[in-house]
Short mmCIF file of C-alpha atoms and ligand atoms in Angstrom, two decimals:
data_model
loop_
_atom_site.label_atom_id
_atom_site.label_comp_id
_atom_site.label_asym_id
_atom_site.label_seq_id
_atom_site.Cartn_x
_atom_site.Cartn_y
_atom_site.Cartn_z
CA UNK A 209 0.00 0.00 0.00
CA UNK A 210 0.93 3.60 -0.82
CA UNK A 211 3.37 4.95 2.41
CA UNK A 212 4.23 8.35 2.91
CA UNK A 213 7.50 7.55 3.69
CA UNK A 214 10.46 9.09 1.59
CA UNK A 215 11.78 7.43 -1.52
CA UNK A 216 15.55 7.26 -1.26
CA UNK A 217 16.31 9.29 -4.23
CA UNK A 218 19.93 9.00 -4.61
CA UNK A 219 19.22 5.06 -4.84
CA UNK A 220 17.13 5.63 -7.47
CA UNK A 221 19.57 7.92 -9.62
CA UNK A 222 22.33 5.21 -9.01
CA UNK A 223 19.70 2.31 -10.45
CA UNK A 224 18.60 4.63 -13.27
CA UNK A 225 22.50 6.07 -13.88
CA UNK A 226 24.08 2.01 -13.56
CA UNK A 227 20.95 0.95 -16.31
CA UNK A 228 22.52 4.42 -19.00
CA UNK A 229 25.59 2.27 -19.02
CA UNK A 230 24.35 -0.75 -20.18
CA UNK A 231 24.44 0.48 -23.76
CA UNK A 232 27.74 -0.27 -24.14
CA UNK A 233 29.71 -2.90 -22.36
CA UNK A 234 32.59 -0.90 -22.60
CA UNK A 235 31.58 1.66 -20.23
CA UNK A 236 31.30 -0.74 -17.43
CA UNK A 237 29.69 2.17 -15.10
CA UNK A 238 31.18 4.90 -16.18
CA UNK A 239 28.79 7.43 -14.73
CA UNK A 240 29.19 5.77 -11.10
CA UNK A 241 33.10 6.03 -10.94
CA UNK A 242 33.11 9.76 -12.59
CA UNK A 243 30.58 10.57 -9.36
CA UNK A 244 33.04 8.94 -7.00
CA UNK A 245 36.36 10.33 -8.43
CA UNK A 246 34.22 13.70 -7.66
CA UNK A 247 33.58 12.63 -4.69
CA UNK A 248 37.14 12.05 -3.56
CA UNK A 249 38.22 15.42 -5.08
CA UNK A 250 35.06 17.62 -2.70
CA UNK A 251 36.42 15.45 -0.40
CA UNK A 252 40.32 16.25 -1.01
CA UNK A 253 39.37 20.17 -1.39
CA UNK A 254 37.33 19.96 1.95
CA UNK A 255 33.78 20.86 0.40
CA UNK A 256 30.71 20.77 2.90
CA UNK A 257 28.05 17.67 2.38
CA UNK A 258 25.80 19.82 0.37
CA UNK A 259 28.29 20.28 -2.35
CA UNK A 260 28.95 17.03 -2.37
CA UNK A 261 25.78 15.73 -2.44
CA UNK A 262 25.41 17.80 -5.74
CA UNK A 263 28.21 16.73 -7.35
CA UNK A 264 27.57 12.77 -6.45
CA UNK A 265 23.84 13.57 -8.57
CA UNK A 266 25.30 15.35 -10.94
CA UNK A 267 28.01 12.51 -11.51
CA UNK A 268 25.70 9.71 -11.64
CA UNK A 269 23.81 11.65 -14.44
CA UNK A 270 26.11 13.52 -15.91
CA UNK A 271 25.64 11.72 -19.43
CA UNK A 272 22.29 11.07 -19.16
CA UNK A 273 21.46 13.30 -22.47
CA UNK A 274 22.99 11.04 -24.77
CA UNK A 275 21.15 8.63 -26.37
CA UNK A 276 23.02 7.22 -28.74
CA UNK A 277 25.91 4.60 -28.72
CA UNK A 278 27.60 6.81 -31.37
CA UNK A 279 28.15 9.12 -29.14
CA UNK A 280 28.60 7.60 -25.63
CA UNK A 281 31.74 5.87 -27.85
CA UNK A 282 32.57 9.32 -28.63
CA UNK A 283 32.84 10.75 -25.48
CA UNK A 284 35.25 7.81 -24.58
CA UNK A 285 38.11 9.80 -26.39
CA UNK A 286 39.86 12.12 -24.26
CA UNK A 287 40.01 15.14 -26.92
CA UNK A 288 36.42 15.12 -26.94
CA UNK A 289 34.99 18.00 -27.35
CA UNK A 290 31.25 18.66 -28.53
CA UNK A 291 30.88 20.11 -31.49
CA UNK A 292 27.54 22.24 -31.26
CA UNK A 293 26.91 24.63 -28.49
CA UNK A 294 23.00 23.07 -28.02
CA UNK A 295 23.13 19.87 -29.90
CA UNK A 296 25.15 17.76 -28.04
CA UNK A 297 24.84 15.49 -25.01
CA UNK A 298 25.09 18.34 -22.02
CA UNK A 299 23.39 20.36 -23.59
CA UNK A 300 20.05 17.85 -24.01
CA UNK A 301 20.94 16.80 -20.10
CA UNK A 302 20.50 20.07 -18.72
CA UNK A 303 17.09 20.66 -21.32
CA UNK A 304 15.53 17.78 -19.80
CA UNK A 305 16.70 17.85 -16.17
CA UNK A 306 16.05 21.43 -15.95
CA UNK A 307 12.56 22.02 -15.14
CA UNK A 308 12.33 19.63 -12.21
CA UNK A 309 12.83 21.68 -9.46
CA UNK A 310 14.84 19.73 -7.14
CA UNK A 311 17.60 18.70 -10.07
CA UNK A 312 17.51 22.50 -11.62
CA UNK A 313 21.14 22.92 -9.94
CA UNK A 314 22.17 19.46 -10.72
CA UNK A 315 20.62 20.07 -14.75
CA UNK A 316 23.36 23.08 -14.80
CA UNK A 317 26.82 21.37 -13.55
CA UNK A 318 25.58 18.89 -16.57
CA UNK A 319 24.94 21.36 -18.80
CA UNK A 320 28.86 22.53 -18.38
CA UNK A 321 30.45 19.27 -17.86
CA UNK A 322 32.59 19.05 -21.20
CA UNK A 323 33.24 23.08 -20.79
CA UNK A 324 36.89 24.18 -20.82
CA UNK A 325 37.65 26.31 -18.26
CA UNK A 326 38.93 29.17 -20.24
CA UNK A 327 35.38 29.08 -21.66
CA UNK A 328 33.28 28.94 -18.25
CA UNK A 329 35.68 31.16 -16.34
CA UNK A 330 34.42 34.47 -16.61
CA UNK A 331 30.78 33.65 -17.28
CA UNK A 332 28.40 35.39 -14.88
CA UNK A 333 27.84 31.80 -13.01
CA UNK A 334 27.49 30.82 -9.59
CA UNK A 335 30.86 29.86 -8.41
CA UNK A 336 29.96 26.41 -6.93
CA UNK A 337 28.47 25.68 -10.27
CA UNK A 338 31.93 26.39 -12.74
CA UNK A 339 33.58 24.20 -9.60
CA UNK A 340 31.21 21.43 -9.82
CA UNK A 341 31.12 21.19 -13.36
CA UNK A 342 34.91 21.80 -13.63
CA UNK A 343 35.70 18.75 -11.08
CA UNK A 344 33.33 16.24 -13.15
CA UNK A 345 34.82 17.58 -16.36
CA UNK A 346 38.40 16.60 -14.38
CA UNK A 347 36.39 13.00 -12.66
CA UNK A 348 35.37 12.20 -16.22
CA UNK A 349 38.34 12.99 -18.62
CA UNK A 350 40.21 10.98 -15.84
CA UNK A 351 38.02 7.75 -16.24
CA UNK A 352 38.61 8.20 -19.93
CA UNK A 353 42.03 8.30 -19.39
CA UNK A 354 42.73 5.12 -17.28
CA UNK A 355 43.25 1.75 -19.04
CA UNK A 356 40.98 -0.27 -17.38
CA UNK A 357 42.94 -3.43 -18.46
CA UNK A 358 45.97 -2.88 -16.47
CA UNK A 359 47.00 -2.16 -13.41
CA UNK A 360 46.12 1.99 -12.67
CA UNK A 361 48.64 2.70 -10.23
CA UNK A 362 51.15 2.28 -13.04
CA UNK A 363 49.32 4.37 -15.10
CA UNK A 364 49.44 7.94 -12.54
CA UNK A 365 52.47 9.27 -13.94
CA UNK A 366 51.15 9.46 -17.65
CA UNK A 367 47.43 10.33 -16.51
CA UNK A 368 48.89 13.21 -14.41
CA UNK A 369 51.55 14.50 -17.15
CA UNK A 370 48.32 14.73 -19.40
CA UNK A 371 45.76 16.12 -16.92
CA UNK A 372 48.12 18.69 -16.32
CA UNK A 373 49.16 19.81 -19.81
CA UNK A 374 45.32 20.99 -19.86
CA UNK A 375 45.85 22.95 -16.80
CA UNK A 376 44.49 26.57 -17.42
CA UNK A 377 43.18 26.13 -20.98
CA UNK A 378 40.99 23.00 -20.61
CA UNK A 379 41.16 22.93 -16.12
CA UNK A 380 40.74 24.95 -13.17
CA UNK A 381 44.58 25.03 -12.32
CA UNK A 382 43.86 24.52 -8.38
CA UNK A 383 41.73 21.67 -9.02
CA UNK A 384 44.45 20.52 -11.19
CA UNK A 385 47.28 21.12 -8.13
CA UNK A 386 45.28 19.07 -6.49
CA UNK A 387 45.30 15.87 -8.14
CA UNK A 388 48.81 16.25 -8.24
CA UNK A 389 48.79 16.35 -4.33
CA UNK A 390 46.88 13.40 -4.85
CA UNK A 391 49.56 11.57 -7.11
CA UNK A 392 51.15 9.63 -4.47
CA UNK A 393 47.48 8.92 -2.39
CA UNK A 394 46.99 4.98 -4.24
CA UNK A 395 42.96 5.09 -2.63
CA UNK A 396 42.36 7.78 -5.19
CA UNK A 397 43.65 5.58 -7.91
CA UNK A 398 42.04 2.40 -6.87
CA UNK A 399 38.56 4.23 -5.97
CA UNK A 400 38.60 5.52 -9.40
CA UNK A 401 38.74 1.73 -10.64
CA UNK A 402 36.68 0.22 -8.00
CA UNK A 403 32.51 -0.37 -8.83
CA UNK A 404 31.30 1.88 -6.10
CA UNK A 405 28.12 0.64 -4.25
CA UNK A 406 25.51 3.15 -2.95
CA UNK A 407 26.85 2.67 0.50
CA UNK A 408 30.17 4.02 -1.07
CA UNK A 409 28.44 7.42 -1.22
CA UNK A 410 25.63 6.97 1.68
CA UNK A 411 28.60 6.38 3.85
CA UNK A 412 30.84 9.37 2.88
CA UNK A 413 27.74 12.02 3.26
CA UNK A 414 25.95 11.05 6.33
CA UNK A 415 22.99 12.84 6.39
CA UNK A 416 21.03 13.26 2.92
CA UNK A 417 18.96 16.06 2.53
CA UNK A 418 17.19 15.11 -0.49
CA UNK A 419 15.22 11.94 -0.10
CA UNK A 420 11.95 12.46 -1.83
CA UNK A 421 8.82 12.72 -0.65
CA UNK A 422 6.18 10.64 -2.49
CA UNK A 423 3.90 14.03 -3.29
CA UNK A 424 6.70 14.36 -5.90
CA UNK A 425 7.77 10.96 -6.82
CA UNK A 426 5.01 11.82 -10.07
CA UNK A 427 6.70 15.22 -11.20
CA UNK A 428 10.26 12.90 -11.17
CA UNK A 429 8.66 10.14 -12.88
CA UNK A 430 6.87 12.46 -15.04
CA UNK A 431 10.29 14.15 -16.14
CA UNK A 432 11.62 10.60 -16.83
CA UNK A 433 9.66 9.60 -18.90
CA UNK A 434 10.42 12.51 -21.14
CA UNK A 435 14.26 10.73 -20.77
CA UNK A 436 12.52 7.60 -21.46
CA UNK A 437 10.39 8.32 -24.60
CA UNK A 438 12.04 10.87 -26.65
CA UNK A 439 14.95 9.07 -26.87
CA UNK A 440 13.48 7.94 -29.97
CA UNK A 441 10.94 10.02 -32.56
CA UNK A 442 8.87 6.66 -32.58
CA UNK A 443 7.77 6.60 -29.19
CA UNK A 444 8.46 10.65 -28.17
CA UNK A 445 4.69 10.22 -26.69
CA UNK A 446 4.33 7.19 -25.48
CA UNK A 447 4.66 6.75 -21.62
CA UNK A 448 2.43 9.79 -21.44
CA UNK A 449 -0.32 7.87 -23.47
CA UNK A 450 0.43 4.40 -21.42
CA UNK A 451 -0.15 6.50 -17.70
CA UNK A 452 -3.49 8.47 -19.16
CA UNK A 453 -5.00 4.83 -19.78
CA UNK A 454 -3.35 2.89 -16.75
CA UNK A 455 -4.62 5.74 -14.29
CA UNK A 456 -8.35 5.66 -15.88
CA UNK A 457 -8.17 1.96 -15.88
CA UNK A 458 -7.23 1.80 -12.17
CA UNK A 459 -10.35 4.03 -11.02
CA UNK A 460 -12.39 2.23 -13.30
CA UNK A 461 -11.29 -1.43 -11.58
CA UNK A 462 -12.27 0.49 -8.30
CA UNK A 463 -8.37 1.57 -7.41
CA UNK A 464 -8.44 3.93 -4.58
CA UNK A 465 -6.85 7.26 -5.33
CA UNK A 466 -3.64 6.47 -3.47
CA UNK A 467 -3.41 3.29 -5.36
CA UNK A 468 -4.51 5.36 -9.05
CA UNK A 469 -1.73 7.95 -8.17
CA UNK A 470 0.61 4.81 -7.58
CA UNK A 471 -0.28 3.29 -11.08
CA UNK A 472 0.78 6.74 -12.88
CA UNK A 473 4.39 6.56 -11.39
CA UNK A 474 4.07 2.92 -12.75
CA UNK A 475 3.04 4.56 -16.21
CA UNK A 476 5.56 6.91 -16.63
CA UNK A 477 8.55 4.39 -15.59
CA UNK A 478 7.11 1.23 -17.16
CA UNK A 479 9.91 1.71 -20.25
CA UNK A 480 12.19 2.91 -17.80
CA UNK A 481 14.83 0.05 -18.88
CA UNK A 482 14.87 1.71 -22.34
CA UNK A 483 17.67 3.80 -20.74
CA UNK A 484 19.48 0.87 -21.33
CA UNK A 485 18.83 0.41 -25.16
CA UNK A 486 20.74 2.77 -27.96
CA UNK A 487 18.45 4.44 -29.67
CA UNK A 488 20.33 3.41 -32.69
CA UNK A 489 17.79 0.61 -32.15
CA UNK A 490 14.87 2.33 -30.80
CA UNK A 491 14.99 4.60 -33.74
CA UNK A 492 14.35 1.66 -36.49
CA UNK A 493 10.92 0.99 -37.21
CA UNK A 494 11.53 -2.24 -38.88
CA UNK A 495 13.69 -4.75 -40.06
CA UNK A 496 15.34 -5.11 -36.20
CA UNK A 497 17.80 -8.60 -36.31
CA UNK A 498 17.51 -10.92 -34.15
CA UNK A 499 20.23 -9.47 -31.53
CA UNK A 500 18.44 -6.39 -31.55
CA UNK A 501 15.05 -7.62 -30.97
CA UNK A 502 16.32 -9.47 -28.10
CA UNK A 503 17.96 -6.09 -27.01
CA UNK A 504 15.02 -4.07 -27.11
CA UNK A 505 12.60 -6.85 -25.06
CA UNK A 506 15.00 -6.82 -22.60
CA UNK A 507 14.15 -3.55 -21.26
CA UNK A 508 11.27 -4.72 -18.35
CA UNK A 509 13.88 -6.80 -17.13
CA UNK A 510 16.15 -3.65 -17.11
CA UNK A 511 12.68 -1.53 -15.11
CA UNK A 512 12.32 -4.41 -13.23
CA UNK A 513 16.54 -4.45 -11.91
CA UNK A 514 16.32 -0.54 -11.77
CA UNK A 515 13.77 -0.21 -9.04
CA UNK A 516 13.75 -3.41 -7.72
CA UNK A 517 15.90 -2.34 -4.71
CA UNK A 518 14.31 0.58 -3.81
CA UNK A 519 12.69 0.82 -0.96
CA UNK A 520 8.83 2.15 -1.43
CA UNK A 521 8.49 0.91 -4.91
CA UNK A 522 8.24 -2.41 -5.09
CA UNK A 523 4.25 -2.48 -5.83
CA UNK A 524 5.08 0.49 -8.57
CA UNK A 525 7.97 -1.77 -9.43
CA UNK A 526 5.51 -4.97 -10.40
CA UNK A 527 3.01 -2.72 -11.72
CA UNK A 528 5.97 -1.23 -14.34
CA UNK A 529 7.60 -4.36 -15.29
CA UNK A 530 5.57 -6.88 -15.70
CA UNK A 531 3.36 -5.58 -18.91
CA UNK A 532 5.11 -7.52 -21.15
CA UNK A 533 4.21 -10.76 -18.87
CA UNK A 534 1.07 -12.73 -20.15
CA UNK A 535 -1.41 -14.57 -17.91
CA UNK A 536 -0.53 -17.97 -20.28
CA UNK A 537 2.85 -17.27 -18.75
CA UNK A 538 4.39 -16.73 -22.44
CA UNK A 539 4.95 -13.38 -21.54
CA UNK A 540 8.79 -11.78 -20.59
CA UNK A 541 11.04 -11.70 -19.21
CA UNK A 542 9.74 -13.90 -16.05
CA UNK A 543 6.98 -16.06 -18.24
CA UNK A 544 4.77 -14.76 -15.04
CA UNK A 545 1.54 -17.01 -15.13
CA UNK A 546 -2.12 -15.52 -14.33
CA UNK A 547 -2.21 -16.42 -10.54
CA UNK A 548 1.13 -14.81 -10.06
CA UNK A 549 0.50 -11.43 -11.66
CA UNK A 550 -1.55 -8.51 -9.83
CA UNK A 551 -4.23 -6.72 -11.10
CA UNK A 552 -2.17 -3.77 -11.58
CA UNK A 553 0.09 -5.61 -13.55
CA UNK A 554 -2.90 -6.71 -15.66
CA UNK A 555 -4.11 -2.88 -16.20
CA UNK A 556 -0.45 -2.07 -17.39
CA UNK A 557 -0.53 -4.80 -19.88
CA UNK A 558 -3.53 -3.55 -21.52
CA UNK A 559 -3.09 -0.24 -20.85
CA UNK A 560 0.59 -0.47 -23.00
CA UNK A 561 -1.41 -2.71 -25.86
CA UNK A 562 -4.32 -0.49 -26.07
CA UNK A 563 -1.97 2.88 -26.44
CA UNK A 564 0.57 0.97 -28.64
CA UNK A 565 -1.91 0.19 -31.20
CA UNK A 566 -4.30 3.49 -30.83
CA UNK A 567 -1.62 5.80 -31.15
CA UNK A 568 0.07 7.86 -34.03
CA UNK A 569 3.53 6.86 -34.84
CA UNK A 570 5.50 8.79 -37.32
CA UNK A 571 5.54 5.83 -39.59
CA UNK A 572 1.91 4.39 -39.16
CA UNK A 573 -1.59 5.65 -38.14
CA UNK A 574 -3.33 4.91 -34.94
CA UNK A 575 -5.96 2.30 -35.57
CA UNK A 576 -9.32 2.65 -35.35
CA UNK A 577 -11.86 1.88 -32.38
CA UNK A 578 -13.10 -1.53 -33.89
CA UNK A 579 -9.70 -3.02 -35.56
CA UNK A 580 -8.68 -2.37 -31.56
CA UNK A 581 -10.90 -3.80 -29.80
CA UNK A 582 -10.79 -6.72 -31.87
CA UNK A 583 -7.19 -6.89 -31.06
CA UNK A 584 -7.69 -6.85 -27.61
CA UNK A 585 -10.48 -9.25 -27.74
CA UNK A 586 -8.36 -11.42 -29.75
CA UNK A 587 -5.72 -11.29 -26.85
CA UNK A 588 -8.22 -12.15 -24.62
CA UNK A 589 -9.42 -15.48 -26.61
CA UNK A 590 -5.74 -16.65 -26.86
CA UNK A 591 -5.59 -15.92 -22.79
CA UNK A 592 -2.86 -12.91 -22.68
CA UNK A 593 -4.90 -10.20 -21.25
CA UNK A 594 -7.25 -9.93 -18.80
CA UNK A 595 -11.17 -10.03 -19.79
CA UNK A 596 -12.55 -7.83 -17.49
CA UNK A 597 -10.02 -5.16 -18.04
CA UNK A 598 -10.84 -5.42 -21.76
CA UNK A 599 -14.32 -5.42 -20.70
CA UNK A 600 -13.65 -1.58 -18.93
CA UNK A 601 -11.98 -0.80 -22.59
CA UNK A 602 -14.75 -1.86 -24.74
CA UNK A 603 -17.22 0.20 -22.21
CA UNK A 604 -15.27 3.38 -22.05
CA UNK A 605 -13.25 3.23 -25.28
CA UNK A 606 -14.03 7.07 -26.18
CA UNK A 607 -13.07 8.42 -23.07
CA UNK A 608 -10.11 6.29 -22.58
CA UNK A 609 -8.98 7.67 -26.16
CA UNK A 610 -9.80 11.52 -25.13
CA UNK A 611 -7.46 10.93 -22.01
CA UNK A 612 -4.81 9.31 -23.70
CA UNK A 613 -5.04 11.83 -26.62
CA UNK A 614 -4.84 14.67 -24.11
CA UNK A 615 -1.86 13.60 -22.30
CA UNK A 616 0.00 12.45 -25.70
CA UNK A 617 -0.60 15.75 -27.33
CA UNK A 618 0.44 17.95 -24.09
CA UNK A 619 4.09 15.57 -24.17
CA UNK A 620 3.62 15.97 -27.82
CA UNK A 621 3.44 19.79 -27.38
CA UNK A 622 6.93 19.35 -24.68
CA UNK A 623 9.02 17.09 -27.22
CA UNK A 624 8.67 19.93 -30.29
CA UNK A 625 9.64 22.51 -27.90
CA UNK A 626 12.53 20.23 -27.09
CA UNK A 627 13.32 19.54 -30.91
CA UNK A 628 13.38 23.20 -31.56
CA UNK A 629 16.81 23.72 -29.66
CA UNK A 630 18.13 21.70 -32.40
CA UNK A 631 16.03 23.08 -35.18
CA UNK A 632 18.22 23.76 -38.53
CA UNK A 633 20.91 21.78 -36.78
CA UNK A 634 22.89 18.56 -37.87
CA UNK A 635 21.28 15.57 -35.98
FE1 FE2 B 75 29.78 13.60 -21.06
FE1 FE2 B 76 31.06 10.81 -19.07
FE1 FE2 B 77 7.41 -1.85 -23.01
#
């Protein structure tokens, strides 16, 4: 049942930051290891918690703009630089992490975290800002840098010579004097090789001021699913559509309004292991091979990992992962059978069916209200979905539609404001 107790947030960003890795083997958690080589710099420079706890956040998302594998590979070599001033990947971090309040200063150290500092430093900017960004600009470059196939400690000398031949130009030269202090200090070395754990940061801060309450666990989820869906031009709407029809389902099954205010969290994060996919993959319409397809169903089993250790959301959690599941348990990824799936899980099936098929996708129409149903009905026969959900569908089909329309064209309305920034621009 729905608690009012806090949702530990920064367990949540580390779930959600470890799944943007799995795009690409080789960046074996990049994002957590820039956040704690930050870490140990604060820490080095003797920042106060708050900072800290900043920097950690804006570590673990630091890439979380880029979408593609082209450019995740990209940012692997240490001269990158991005090309555009808008169109790049901290540019479309800080666009989408912006407008939630709670991350707006977070959304701005991303925003200048491949910045030189002769660039940032006379900018009107907060000064805690140029030094957060510069420091994961340093934690990243760093990762970059180290060979993660041999031994690091042998690898200081070089790593330092280079870090500090950008000294000035490309680094804040005190942040720079201070890795060199830290030349000699092997922890800093082996932390920045080590696969931190969440106790790795919980332990270093203490106190954290920032756990969530659930009154705005929606607006986070809500802004996630922006991460989630556009992603790829295909399904830029999607999640919206999927949480319109989940939540109307729910009250119409009788959910309470605790438990319909639970199921649109579970909307707007039910893809949330599409993080994990390129959207080199996402983006084709057709004509996926066989690896890929496999690739792209994996992603409930990537929602269900991400929030499966969080504390508060493990009804959410089974509501969001399971609606690829079927009740003649040929479903996936856990080939769940009838008896063991909720009714919640049930709604999120049909509710991800119904807006698959109803909505507009840039290379199909929506269908119509009786080719749908008949798919559903079909379903239904062949025992996939649940009847009397179906039976809600068939009974409120034109309002269903109206809500889902409404909520599609209002993330509709958010993604072409989004696209504009890179109107005219090489994608
Ligand atoms: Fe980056
Ligand atoms: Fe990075
Ligand atoms: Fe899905």
């Amino acid at each position: 049942m729905l608690t009012k107790k806090p949702i530990p947030f920064l367990d949540l960003v580390l779930s959600i930051s470890e799944a943007t890795d799995l795009i690409d083997s080789e960046l074996n958690n990049h994002n957590k290891r820039v956040a704690f080589t930050s870490l140990n710099i604060a820490d080095s420079l003797g920042f106060p918690n708050n900072f800290k706890y900043n920097l950690i956040i804006a570590g673990l998302l630091h890439d979380i703009g880029s979408f593609s594998l082209k450019e995740r590979h990209e940012t692997l070599d240490y001269n990158y630089r991005p090309e555009h001033p808008t169109n790049n990947h901290s540019y479309i971090g800080y666009i989408l992490l912006k407008d939630f309040n709670p991350l707006a200063e977070i959304a701005s150290i991303v925003k200048y975290h491949h910045h030189f500092w002769k660039d940032i430093e006379d900018l009107e900017l907060p000064e805690t800002l140029k030094l957060s960004a510069q420091i994961i600009h340093i934690a990243d470059r760093i990762d970059v840098l180290i060979d993660k196939n041999r031994d690091v400690l042998s690898q200081v000398n070089d790593i330092c010579h280079t870090i500090k031949k950008g000294s000035r130009v490309r680094y804040k030269p005190d942040i720079i004097k201070e890795i060199i202090n830290l030349k000699n200090k092997e922890y800093f070395w082996l932390d920045a090789t080590s696969q931190p754990e969440i106790s790795t940061f919980t332990d270093k801060l203490g106190y954290l001021p920032l756990d969530f309450e659930i009154d705005i666990i929606d607006k986070f989820a809500n802004m996630f699913s922006h991460i989630i869906d556009f992603r790829s031009p295909f399904t830029a709407t999607h999640s919206s559509g999927v949480t319109a029809t989940a939540e109307f389902l729910a009250r119409a099954m009788d959910f309470s309004d605790n438990e319909a205010f639970m199921m649109k969290i579970a909307g707007y994060l039910h893809d949330l292991g599409k993080l994990a996919v390129p959207s080199e993959i996402l983006d084709k319409a057709a004509g996926l091979n066989n690896e890929e397809f496999r690739i792209i169903r994996s992603h409930t089993y990537h929602t269900y990992r991400i929030l499966e250790n969080i504390t508060n959301l493990e009804i959410i959690n089974s509501w969001a992962a399971f609606h690829h599941e079927t009740l003649d348990g040929n479903g996936y990824p856990f080939h769940l059978t009838e008896s063991e799936l909720s009714l919640g899980s049930k709604i999120m099936a049909v509710s991800d069916i119904f807006t698959a098929i109803t909505e507009d996708r840039p290379y199909r129409k929506g269908m119509n209200k009786k080719d749908s149903l008949k798919v559903l009905n079909n379903m239904v026969k062949n025992n996939k979905i649940d009847s009397n959900i179906v039976a809600k569908v068939t009974e409120n089909f034109n309002e269903i539609s109206e809500e889902r329309k409404k909520s599609e064209s209002r993330a509709k309305k958010y993604y072409k404001e989004y696209r504009s920034i890179f109107e005219g621009q090489p994608t």
